[in-house]
Amino acid sequence: MSLRPKLAAIIFEDGEPIDALFARLRNMVAEKGFRVGGLLQEPCGESVFVTHIDSGKRIDLMQNLGACAEGCRLDTAALAEAAGLLAQSLDAAPDLLLVSRFGRVEAEGGGFLNEIGAASLAEIPTLIAVSAKWAAGWRAFSGDCAETLPCAFEAALAWWEAAAPRRRFAPLS
């Protein structure tokens, strides 16, 4: 039995390829026969999309506020829809749950926080992308219950190999 936490966050800086890392890990784990659920994020021009791994549904998380508008463009209804899809992923009991981001909304107590907590309680291996600017909020939420990883595929893979369900585990490397 692994002593490594089933909950881990990759802390990344702006410009680091976190979304490509998540997509690569998802593909590698799925190719080995493990069930992967959750959300992948894809920045696209002025918008940010999340894709529900389980269904393929794609959601635009940003709203158009107009040409001269200032303020937060996050569409809270779209975020709530994405959280609902993440909850569906949890219900399917995946071998690995990927959570596209922990950010301002989660640091303030909303967003994907309930789903992250539920995954931790269910002991589902869960990997979360956390921007360095929200790392303190992540640590305040997770305390000693999560591992912190650098933004490196090898680190994510090593964590997964330790956290993977043993009933079907085969080394991925």
Backbone as a chain_set.jsonl record, in Angstrom:
{"seq": "MSLRPKLAAIIFEDGEPIDALFARLRNMVAEKGFRVGGLLQEPCGESVFVTHIDSGKRIDLMQNLGACAEGCRLDTAALAEAAGLLAQSLDAAPDLLLVSRFGRVEAEGGGFLNEIGAASLAEIPTLIAVSAKWAAGWRAFSGDCAETLPCAFEAALAWWEAAAPRRRFAPLS", "coords": {"N": [[0.835, -1.183, 0.0], [0.528, 2.207, -0.841], [2.133, 5.016, 0.634], [1.941, 7.524, -0.255], [-0.018, 10.466, -0.759], [-3.364, 10.317, -2.093], [-4.292, 12.525, -3.234], [-3.147, 15.155, -5.163], [-1.382, 18.077, -6.239], [-0.291, 19.869, -9.019], [1.846, 22.449, -9.094], [2.069, 25.244, -11.038], [3.735, 27.659, -13.114], [2.918, 30.673, -14.944], [2.833, 30.142, -18.406], [4.001, 27.616, -18.327], [3.568, 24.266, -19.562], [1.01, 23.088, -18.555], [-1.56, 22.17, -19.361], [-1.033, 20.556, -21.581], [0.53, 18.644, -20.303], [-1.375, 17.436, -18.589], [-3.116, 16.369, -20.551], [-1.405, 14.556, -21.82], [-0.798, 12.789, -19.692], [-3.358, 11.812, -19.147], [-3.922, 10.446, -21.574], [-1.887, 8.465, -21.558], [-2.436, 6.998, -19.21], [-5.061, 6.103, -19.737], [-4.579, 4.534, -22.008], [-3.404, 2.354, -20.845], [-5.498, 1.006, -19.809], [-6.802, 2.032, -17.599], [-9.465, 3.815, -15.994], [-10.15, 7.109, -16.664], [-11.295, 10.159, -15.491], [-12.916, 13.403, -15.269], [-11.893, 16.824, -15.838], [-10.407, 18.586, -18.527], [-8.492, 21.428, -19.415], [-8.452, 24.03, -21.859], [-6.976, 26.743, -23.073], [-8.017, 29.202, -25.384], [-7.492, 31.591, -27.502], [-9.206, 34.417, -26.571], [-10.685, 33.088, -24.756], [-11.465, 30.381, -22.44], [-11.71, 26.971, -22.4], [-13.225, 24.055, -20.998], [-13.051, 20.551, -21.136], [-15.065, 17.823, -20.639], [-13.891, 14.832, -19.693], [-15.159, 12.331, -19.601], [-17.546, 12.509, -21.178], [-16.938, 14.114, -23.34], [-18.03, 16.582, -23.632], [-17.776, 20.065, -24.18], [-17.103, 23.142, -22.631], [-17.378, 26.634, -22.604], [-15.784, 28.711, -20.456], [-15.7, 31.433, -20.167], [-17.265, 34.642, -20.328], [-18.584, 37.024, -22.625], [-18.106, 40.288, -22.039], [-18.286, 42.622, -23.395], [-16.765, 45.224, -25.412], [-15.412, 47.344, -23.982], [-15.544, 46.617, -21.389], [-14.568, 45.896, -18.021], [-13.264, 43.701, -15.5], [-14.077, 40.544, -13.947], [-14.289, 37.886, -16.166], [-15.186, 35.345, -15.888], [-17.64, 32.949, -16.322], [-20.034, 32.207, -14.201], [-22.209, 30.467, -14.287], [-21.441, 28.665, -16.263], [-19.212, 27.601, -14.981], [-20.47, 26.332, -12.835], [-21.881, 24.387, -14.272], [-19.72, 22.911, -15.254], [-18.706, 21.974, -12.816], [-20.797, 20.286, -12.114], [-20.485, 18.317, -14.083], [-18.012, 17.353, -13.304], [-18.752, 16.202, -10.896], [-20.321, 14.128, -11.918], [-18.304, 12.612, -13.061], [-17.013, 11.762, -10.721], [-19.034, 10.126, -9.664], [-18.824, 7.98, -11.356], [-16.645, 6.682, -10.407], [-13.724, 6.863, -11.177], [-10.394, 5.612, -11.999], [-8.467, 7.496, -12.013], [-8.775, 10.905, -11.387], [-8.877, 13.94, -12.999], [-8.501, 17.343, -12.419], [-9.038, 20.347, -13.821], [-8.318, 22.943, -12.854], [-7.46, 24.702, -9.83], [-8.355, 27.617, -8.528], [-8.969, 31.133, -8.095], [-11.751, 31.126, -7.446], [-12.069, 28.662, -6.159], [-10.258, 29.015, -4.049], [-11.68, 30.843, -2.638], [-13.711, 29.309, -1.687], [-15.541, 28.133, -3.442], [-16.474, 26.934, -6.719], [-14.796, 24.098, -7.846], [-14.413, 22.967, -5.395], [-16.047, 21.351, -3.64], [-16.213, 18.962, -5.113], [-13.532, 18.205, -5.264], [-13.011, 17.735, -2.561], [-14.826, 15.603, -2.129], [-13.716, 13.658, -3.797], [-11.299, 13.222, -2.499], [-12.197, 12.194, -0.025], [-13.313, 9.833, -0.977], [-11.096, 8.514, -1.658], [-10.094, 8.537, -4.27], [-7.603, 8.649, -6.647], [-6.511, 11.819, -7.353], [-5.638, 14.493, -9.352], [-4.665, 17.82, -9.54], [-4.474, 20.934, -11.183], [-2.722, 23.768, -10.226], [-2.268, 27.122, -10.278], [0.689, 28.985, -9.585], [0.151, 31.411, -8.365], [-2.071, 30.862, -6.84], [-1.27, 29.026, -5.041], [-0.922, 29.287, -2.229], [-3.581, 29.427, -1.346], [-4.397, 26.884, -2.124], [-2.785, 25.294, -0.429], [-3.813, 26.094, 2.033], [-6.352, 24.991, 1.864], [-5.836, 22.195, 1.398], [-3.953, 21.382, 3.303], [-2.074, 18.993, 5.08], [-2.906, 16.907, 3.561], [-2.414, 16.473, 0.917], [-0.192, 15.961, -1.837], [2.395, 17.967, -3.201], [3.43, 18.732, -6.407], [5.998, 19.351, -8.863], [5.766, 21.095, -12.033], [6.099, 18.871, -14.057], [6.131, 16.19, -16.268], [7.251, 13.709, -15.566], [7.206, 13.775, -12.772], [4.441, 13.809, -12.282], [3.746, 11.339, -13.388], [5.202, 9.568, -11.738], [3.909, 10.054, -9.293], [1.322, 9.13, -9.996], [1.841, 6.398, -10.521], [2.415, 5.518, -7.96], [0.021, 6.059, -6.67], [-1.919, 4.695, -8.071], [-4.627, 2.342, -8.472], [-4.112, -0.805, -7.027], [-5.192, -3.216, -7.81], [-5.193, -3.469, -10.551], [-2.796, -2.604, -11.414], [-0.138, -1.826, -13.545], [3.126, -1.003, -14.376], [3.588, 2.15, -15.985], [5.695, 3.207, -17.356]], "CA": [[0.0, 0.0, 0.0], [1.314, 3.427, -0.98], [2.008, 6.033, 1.668], [1.769, 8.814, -0.928], [-1.424, 10.892, -0.792], [-4.141, 10.104, -3.317], [-4.603, 13.865, -3.709], [-1.911, 15.864, -5.497], [-1.504, 19.281, -7.051], [0.873, 20.343, -9.766], [1.941, 23.905, -9.021], [2.67, 25.676, -12.294], [3.917, 29.086, -13.395], [2.389, 31.1, -16.242], [3.661, 29.734, -19.529], [4.358, 26.199, -18.269], [2.585, 23.507, -20.364], [0.204, 22.262, -17.659], [-2.671, 21.523, -20.059], [-0.44, 19.48, -22.384], [0.945, 17.614, -19.345], [-2.587, 16.72, -18.187], [-3.603, 15.592, -21.695], [-0.467, 13.439, -22.023], [-1.006, 11.825, -18.613], [-4.672, 11.185, -19.38], [-3.793, 9.489, -22.675], [-1.041, 7.338, -21.167], [-3.15, 6.199, -18.213], [-6.186, 5.455, -20.42], [-4.044, 3.501, -22.903], [-3.075, 1.19, -20.026], [-6.727, 0.363, -19.375], [-7.377, 2.664, -16.417], [-10.556, 4.759, -16.263], [-9.786, 8.482, -16.333], [-12.425, 11.08, -15.54], [-12.629, 14.773, -14.853], [-11.925, 17.953, -16.768], [-9.175, 19.126, -19.091], [-8.669, 22.823, -19.789], [-7.804, 24.443, -23.098], [-7.088, 28.157, -23.419], [-8.227, 29.378, -26.82], [-7.677, 33.019, -27.768], [-9.705, 35.193, -25.433], [-11.554, 32.253, -23.937], [-10.931, 29.177, -21.818], [-12.669, 25.882, -22.489], [-12.956, 22.795, -20.31], [-13.656, 19.393, -21.782], [-15.395, 16.736, -19.728], [-13.225, 13.649, -20.227], [-16.096, 11.216, -19.696], [-18.558, 12.677, -22.229], [-16.444, 14.923, -24.452], [-18.701, 17.882, -23.66], [-16.857, 21.203, -24.08], [-17.791, 24.303, -22.071], [-16.646, 27.893, -22.591], [-15.897, 29.252, -19.096], [-15.641, 32.896, -20.17], [-18.396, 35.347, -20.917], [-18.246, 38.258, -23.334], [-18.655, 41.434, -21.301], [-18.302, 43.789, -24.261], [-15.452, 45.744, -25.817], [-14.748, 48.21, -23.004], [-15.831, 46.131, -20.038], [-13.477, 45.432, -17.166], [-13.764, 42.825, -14.443], [-13.934, 39.094, -14.109], [-15.057, 37.345, -17.286], [-15.592, 33.976, -15.599], [-19.079, 32.703, -16.38], [-20.296, 31.355, -13.038], [-23.142, 29.403, -14.685], [-20.635, 27.656, -16.971], [-18.396, 26.941, -13.962], [-21.368, 25.417, -12.113], [-22.125, 23.261, -15.172], [-18.491, 22.105, -15.249], [-18.655, 21.301, -11.511], [-21.757, 19.189, -12.212], [-19.865, 17.265, -14.884], [-16.973, 16.764, -12.459], [-19.479, 15.331, -9.964], [-20.673, 12.92, -12.679], [-17.07, 11.817, -13.149], [-16.841, 11.129, -9.408], [-20.027, 9.062, -9.535], [-18.363, 6.843, -12.161], [-15.507, 6.103, -9.68], [-12.575, 6.634, -12.06], [-9.119, 5.24, -11.39], [-7.753, 8.775, -11.919], [-9.607, 12.081, -11.628], [-8.106, 15.133, -13.324], [-9.242, 18.584, -12.192], [-8.323, 21.294, -14.668], [-7.75, 24.074, -12.121], [-7.841, 25.24, -8.526], [-8.032, 29.033, -8.704], [-9.55, 32.131, -7.197], [-13.083, 30.725, -6.97], [-11.867, 27.584, -5.188], [-9.597, 29.6, -2.878], [-12.736, 31.557, -1.912], [-14.677, 28.343, -1.16], [-16.516, 27.679, -4.431], [-15.936, 26.224, -7.875], [-14.675, 22.64, -7.795], [-13.976, 22.591, -4.051], [-16.829, 20.21, -3.123], [-15.858, 17.757, -5.852], [-12.177, 17.834, -4.837], [-13.167, 17.151, -1.228], [-15.489, 14.306, -2.264], [-12.743, 12.727, -4.374], [-10.344, 12.902, -1.44], [-12.879, 11.297, 0.913], [-13.507, 8.543, -1.639], [-9.74, 8.007, -1.929], [-9.858, 8.443, -5.704], [-6.423, 9.422, -7.015], [-6.973, 13.066, -7.959], [-4.555, 15.411, -9.696], [-5.242, 19.139, -9.751], [-3.56, 21.98, -11.644], [-2.833, 24.955, -9.381], [-1.357, 28.205, -10.644], [1.531, 29.398, -8.46], [-0.458, 32.543, -7.646], [-3.11, 30.341, -5.941], [-0.672, 27.934, -4.259], [-1.196, 29.478, -0.795], [-4.978, 29.021, -1.154], [-4.429, 25.428, -2.22], [-2.206, 24.737, 0.795], [-4.76, 26.345, 3.121], [-7.432, 24.018, 1.707], [-5.412, 20.795, 1.443], [-3.151, 21.076, 4.483], [-1.138, 17.874, 4.936], [-3.623, 15.803, 2.92], [-2.102, 16.409, -0.508], [1.198, 16.086, -2.263], [2.644, 19.051, -4.142], [4.331, 18.274, -7.454], [6.426, 20.364, -9.834], [5.139, 20.97, -13.349], [6.947, 17.97, -14.843], [5.415, 14.96, -16.559], [7.85, 12.606, -14.82], [6.708, 13.857, -11.391], [3.032, 13.392, -12.308], [3.726, 9.909, -13.651], [5.665, 8.875, -10.522], [2.811, 10.134, -8.318], [0.257, 8.238, -10.442], [2.236, 4.996, -10.347], [2.298, 5.215, -6.53], [-1.376, 6.21, -6.235], [-2.809, 3.884, -8.911], [-5.238, 1.168, -7.837], [-3.235, -1.976, -7.104], [-5.856, -4.39, -8.374], [-4.939, -3.563, -11.985], [-1.627, -1.792, -11.681], [1.023, -2.236, -14.334], [3.93, 0.215, -14.57], [3.29, 2.842, -17.228], [6.891, 3.63, -18.066]], "C": [[0.88, 1.248, 0.0], [1.072, 4.365, 0.198], [1.84, 7.42, 1.065], [0.292, 9.175, -0.932], [-2.077, 10.605, -2.138], [-4.532, 11.434, -3.951], [-3.294, 14.589, -3.965], [-2.23, 17.074, -6.36], [-0.185, 19.536, -7.759], [0.817, 21.864, -9.705], [2.686, 24.362, -10.274], [2.75, 27.199, -12.38], [3.265, 29.399, -14.735], [3.365, 30.679, -17.339], [4.109, 28.283, -19.493], [3.238, 25.385, -18.916], [1.711, 22.563, -19.542], [-0.903, 21.52, -18.405], [-2.17, 20.377, -20.939], [0.005, 18.328, -21.483], [-0.26, 16.778, -18.925], [-3.096, 15.829, -19.326], [-2.707, 14.378, -21.933], [-0.665, 12.362, -20.956], [-2.328, 11.083, -18.807], [-4.557, 10.114, -20.459], [-2.999, 8.263, -22.255], [-1.765, 6.41, -20.186], [-4.311, 5.435, -18.866], [-5.702, 4.334, -21.341], [-3.684, 2.228, -22.14], [-4.315, 0.521, -19.433], [-7.343, 0.934, -18.104], [-8.463, 3.65, -16.849], [-10.155, 6.135, -15.759], [-11.025, 9.347, -16.49], [-11.986, 12.476, -15.172], [-12.696, 15.769, -15.983], [-10.521, 18.307, -17.233], [-9.462, 20.543, -19.55], [-7.886, 23.133, -21.048], [-8.022, 25.936, -23.316], [-7.19, 28.297, -24.938], [-8.515, 30.85, -27.088], [-8.079, 33.753, -26.508], [-10.532, 34.36, -24.467], [-10.791, 31.089, -23.328], [-12.039, 28.138, -21.859], [-12.245, 24.762, -21.557], [-13.683, 21.713, -21.084], [-13.845, 18.313, -20.732], [-14.851, 15.454, -20.345], [-14.223, 12.53, -20.498], [-17.028, 11.316, -20.903], [-18.054, 13.408, -23.465], [-17.09, 16.293, -24.535], [-17.694, 18.994, -23.391], [-17.648, 22.432, -23.637], [-16.86, 25.507, -22.112], [-16.863, 28.528, -21.216], [-15.92, 30.774, -19.045], [-16.88, 33.483, -20.83], [-17.899, 36.62, -21.583], [-18.919, 39.422, -22.629], [-18.731, 42.695, -22.159], [-16.908, 44.37, -24.43], [-14.728, 46.542, -24.732], [-14.936, 47.749, -21.558], [-14.553, 45.705, -19.323], [-14.086, 44.527, -16.107], [-13.608, 41.372, -14.82], [-14.854, 38.592, -15.209], [-15.532, 35.924, -17.033], [-17.114, 33.88, -15.565], [-19.422, 31.71, -15.269], [-21.287, 30.237, -13.359], [-22.385, 28.289, -15.407], [-19.751, 26.898, -15.982], [-19.247, 25.944, -13.165], [-21.695, 24.192, -12.973], [-20.91, 22.326, -15.198], [-18.362, 21.338, -13.929], [-19.634, 20.119, -11.492], [-21.205, 18.018, -13.017], [-18.746, 16.574, -14.101], [-17.6, 15.822, -11.43], [-19.914, 14.042, -10.658], [-19.452, 12.007, -12.824], [-16.823, 11.077, -11.843], [-17.79, 9.957, -9.227], [-19.603, 7.804, -10.295], [-17.138, 6.158, -11.538], [-14.308, 5.812, -10.59], [-11.344, 6.175, -11.277], [-8.251, 6.485, -11.177], [-8.731, 9.884, -12.247], [-8.686, 13.262, -11.877], [-9.004, 16.351, -13.152], [-8.434, 19.712, -12.82], [-7.69, 22.46, -13.914], [-8.31, 24.169, -10.705], [-7.403, 26.688, -8.62], [-8.719, 29.914, -7.683], [-10.881, 31.663, -6.612], [-12.964, 29.62, -5.92], [-11.216, 28.122, -3.914], [-10.598, 30.361, -2.007], [-13.849, 30.62, -1.436], [-15.694, 27.816, -2.148], [-15.896, 26.831, -5.517], [-15.964, 24.72, -7.71], [-14.333, 22.133, -6.398], [-14.734, 21.386, -3.49], [-16.424, 18.908, -3.799], [-14.449, 17.278, -5.476], [-12.239, 17.163, -3.466], [-13.8, 15.765, -1.282], [-14.537, 13.26, -2.838], [-11.733, 12.288, -3.323], [-10.96, 11.936, -0.439], [-13.074, 9.903, 0.333], [-12.18, 7.856, -1.962], [-9.511, 7.695, -3.401], [-8.601, 9.244, -6.011], [-6.835, 10.636, -7.851], [-5.795, 14.001, -8.137], [-5.166, 16.732, -10.13], [-4.155, 20.097, -10.219], [-3.799, 23.236, -10.817], [-1.798, 25.984, -9.84], [-0.58, 28.634, -9.404], [0.901, 30.558, -7.687], [-1.573, 32.104, -6.698], [-2.584, 29.211, -5.057], [-0.955, 28.07, -2.763], [-2.638, 29.078, -0.474], [-5.137, 27.518, -1.214], [-3.921, 24.806, -0.928], [-3.125, 24.945, 1.998], [-5.914, 25.345, 3.067], [-6.953, 22.597, 1.993], [-4.606, 20.417, 2.673], [-2.137, 19.99, 4.203], [-1.74, 16.71, 4.146], [-3.304, 15.654, 1.436], [-0.609, 16.535, -0.737], [1.292, 17.245, -3.253], [3.716, 18.594, -5.117], [4.79, 19.45, -8.311], [5.711, 20.123, -11.163], [6.074, 20.183, -14.262], [6.193, 16.662, -15.036], [5.938, 13.799, -15.723], [7.371, 12.593, -13.372], [5.253, 13.398, -11.311], [2.929, 11.88, -12.509], [4.16, 9.115, -12.419], [4.582, 8.903, -9.45], [1.71, 9.138, -8.706], [0.626, 6.782, -10.193], [2.169, 4.58, -8.883], [0.842, 5.217, -6.063], [-2.342, 5.283, -6.962], [-3.4, 2.719, -8.137], [-4.377, -0.07, -8.07], [-3.882, -3.167, -7.784], [-5.563, -4.572, -9.852], [-3.648, -2.86, -12.366], [-0.599, -2.525, -12.538], [1.832, -0.982, -14.572], [3.683, 0.825, -15.951], [4.544, 3.18, -18.012], [7.535, 2.505, -18.833]], "O": [[1.855, 1.333, 0.747], [-0.049, 4.488, 0.691], [1.621, 8.389, 1.792], [-0.561, 8.302, -1.09], [-1.427, 10.647, -3.183], [-5.042, 11.468, -5.071], [-2.426, 14.638, -3.093], [-3.21, 17.092, -7.106], [0.89, 19.431, -7.169], [-0.125, 22.487, -10.195], [3.803, 23.916, -10.536], [1.94, 27.919, -11.796], [3.077, 28.508, -15.564], [4.577, 30.845, -17.202], [4.554, 27.755, -20.512], [2.072, 25.772, -18.828], [1.679, 21.362, -19.81], [-1.16, 20.353, -18.11], [-2.823, 19.337, -21.027], [-0.129, 17.163, -21.857], [-0.184, 15.55, -18.905], [-3.462, 14.676, -19.099], [-3.204, 13.289, -22.217], [-0.698, 11.171, -21.267], [-2.394, 9.864, -18.647], [-5.042, 8.997, -20.279], [-3.393, 7.137, -22.561], [-1.71, 5.187, -20.321], [-4.516, 4.255, -18.581], [-6.353, 3.293, -21.441], [-3.661, 1.143, -22.721], [-4.2, -0.419, -18.647], [-8.309, 0.376, -17.584], [-8.39, 4.241, -17.926], [-9.857, 6.313, -14.578], [-11.72, 9.273, -17.504], [-10.832, 12.706, -14.808], [-13.44, 15.599, -16.95], [-9.573, 18.326, -16.447], [-10.56, 20.829, -20.026], [-6.809, 22.585, -21.283], [-9.114, 26.358, -23.697], [-6.517, 27.581, -25.68], [-9.646, 31.306, -26.921], [-7.375, 33.714, -25.5], [-11.026, 34.878, -23.465], [-9.629, 30.843, -23.655], [-13.159, 28.386, -21.413], [-11.053, 24.539, -21.346], [-14.774, 21.923, -21.613], [-12.907, 17.938, -20.028], [-15.307, 15.037, -21.409], [-14.134, 11.855, -21.524], [-17.273, 10.317, -21.578], [-18.674, 13.331, -24.525], [-16.745, 17.088, -25.409], [-16.861, 18.884, -22.492], [-18.711, 22.733, -24.18], [-15.7, 25.42, -21.709], [-17.994, 28.847, -20.851], [-16.139, 31.348, -17.978], [-17.456, 32.906, -21.753], [-16.912, 37.216, -21.15], [-20.145, 39.533, -22.619], [-19.198, 43.732, -21.688], [-15.988, 44.042, -23.68], [-13.513, 46.405, -24.595], [-14.525, 48.435, -20.623], [-13.599, 45.224, -19.935], [-15.288, 44.585, -15.85], [-13.076, 41.03, -15.876], [-16.058, 38.846, -15.184], [-16.216, 35.349, -17.878], [-17.782, 34.639, -14.864], [-19.136, 30.518, -15.383], [-21.213, 29.164, -12.76], [-22.656, 27.108, -15.19], [-19.558, 25.69, -16.124], [-18.793, 24.842, -12.858], [-21.777, 23.078, -12.454], [-21.057, 21.104, -15.169], [-17.952, 20.177, -13.928], [-19.333, 19.073, -10.918], [-21.434, 16.859, -12.67], [-18.554, 15.364, -14.217], [-17.042, 14.767, -11.128], [-19.879, 12.973, -10.048], [-19.561, 10.785, -12.722], [-16.464, 9.899, -11.852], [-17.404, 8.914, -8.698], [-19.979, 6.693, -9.922], [-16.645, 5.167, -12.076], [-13.92, 4.655, -10.756], [-11.269, 6.331, -10.059], [-7.409, 6.522, -10.279], [-9.434, 9.825, -13.256], [-7.813, 13.556, -11.061], [-10.12, 16.391, -13.668], [-7.308, 19.997, -12.412], [-6.618, 22.923, -14.303], [-9.444, 23.783, -10.423], [-6.215, 26.968, -8.774], [-9.008, 29.496, -6.562], [-11.109, 31.793, -5.409], [-13.671, 29.637, -4.913], [-11.591, 27.718, -2.813], [-10.4, 30.509, -0.801], [-14.827, 31.079, -0.845], [-16.626, 27.118, -1.75], [-14.928, 26.106, -5.288], [-17.016, 24.132, -7.463], [-13.992, 20.96, -6.244], [-14.116, 20.488, -2.918], [-16.305, 17.873, -3.143], [-14.209, 16.074, -5.383], [-11.593, 16.14, -3.241], [-13.372, 14.855, -0.572], [-14.552, 12.105, -2.412], [-11.357, 11.117, -3.265], [-10.319, 10.963, -0.043], [-13.009, 8.909, 1.055], [-12.162, 6.74, -2.481], [-8.833, 6.727, -3.748], [-8.538, 10.424, -5.663], [-7.432, 10.495, -8.918], [-5.048, 14.269, -7.196], [-6.063, 16.771, -10.972], [-3.037, 20.07, -9.704], [-4.928, 23.715, -10.713], [-0.595, 25.73, -9.791], [-1.124, 28.646, -8.3], [1.099, 30.671, -6.478], [-1.987, 32.883, -5.839], [-3.362, 28.52, -4.401], [-1.205, 27.066, -2.095], [-2.89, 28.457, 0.559], [-5.911, 26.936, -0.454], [-4.548, 23.896, -0.387], [-3.21, 24.087, 2.877], [-6.4, 24.902, 4.108], [-7.597, 21.87, 2.75], [-4.576, 19.246, 3.052], [-1.417, 20.049, 3.206], [-1.139, 15.638, 4.074], [-3.872, 14.79, 0.769], [0.124, 17.127, 0.055], [0.378, 17.472, -4.045], [4.781, 18.128, -4.71], [4.061, 20.429, -8.469], [5.124, 19.062, -11.377], [6.748, 20.748, -15.123], [5.674, 16.092, -14.076], [5.154, 12.991, -15.226], [7.152, 11.524, -12.801], [4.875, 12.683, -10.383], [2.112, 11.221, -11.867], [3.548, 8.097, -12.093], [4.354, 7.902, -8.771], [1.219, 8.392, -7.859], [-0.199, 6.012, -9.701], [1.895, 3.417, -8.586], [0.476, 4.462, -5.162], [-3.475, 5.104, -6.514], [-2.752, 2.167, -7.247], [-3.965, -0.34, -9.198], [-3.179, -4.044, -8.288], [-5.664, -5.684, -10.371], [-3.438, -2.553, -13.539], [-0.249, -3.677, -12.284], [1.255, 0.039, -14.947], [3.582, 0.114, -16.95], [4.468, 3.417, -19.218], [8.559, 2.709, -19.485]]}, "num_chains": 1, "name": "protein.A"}
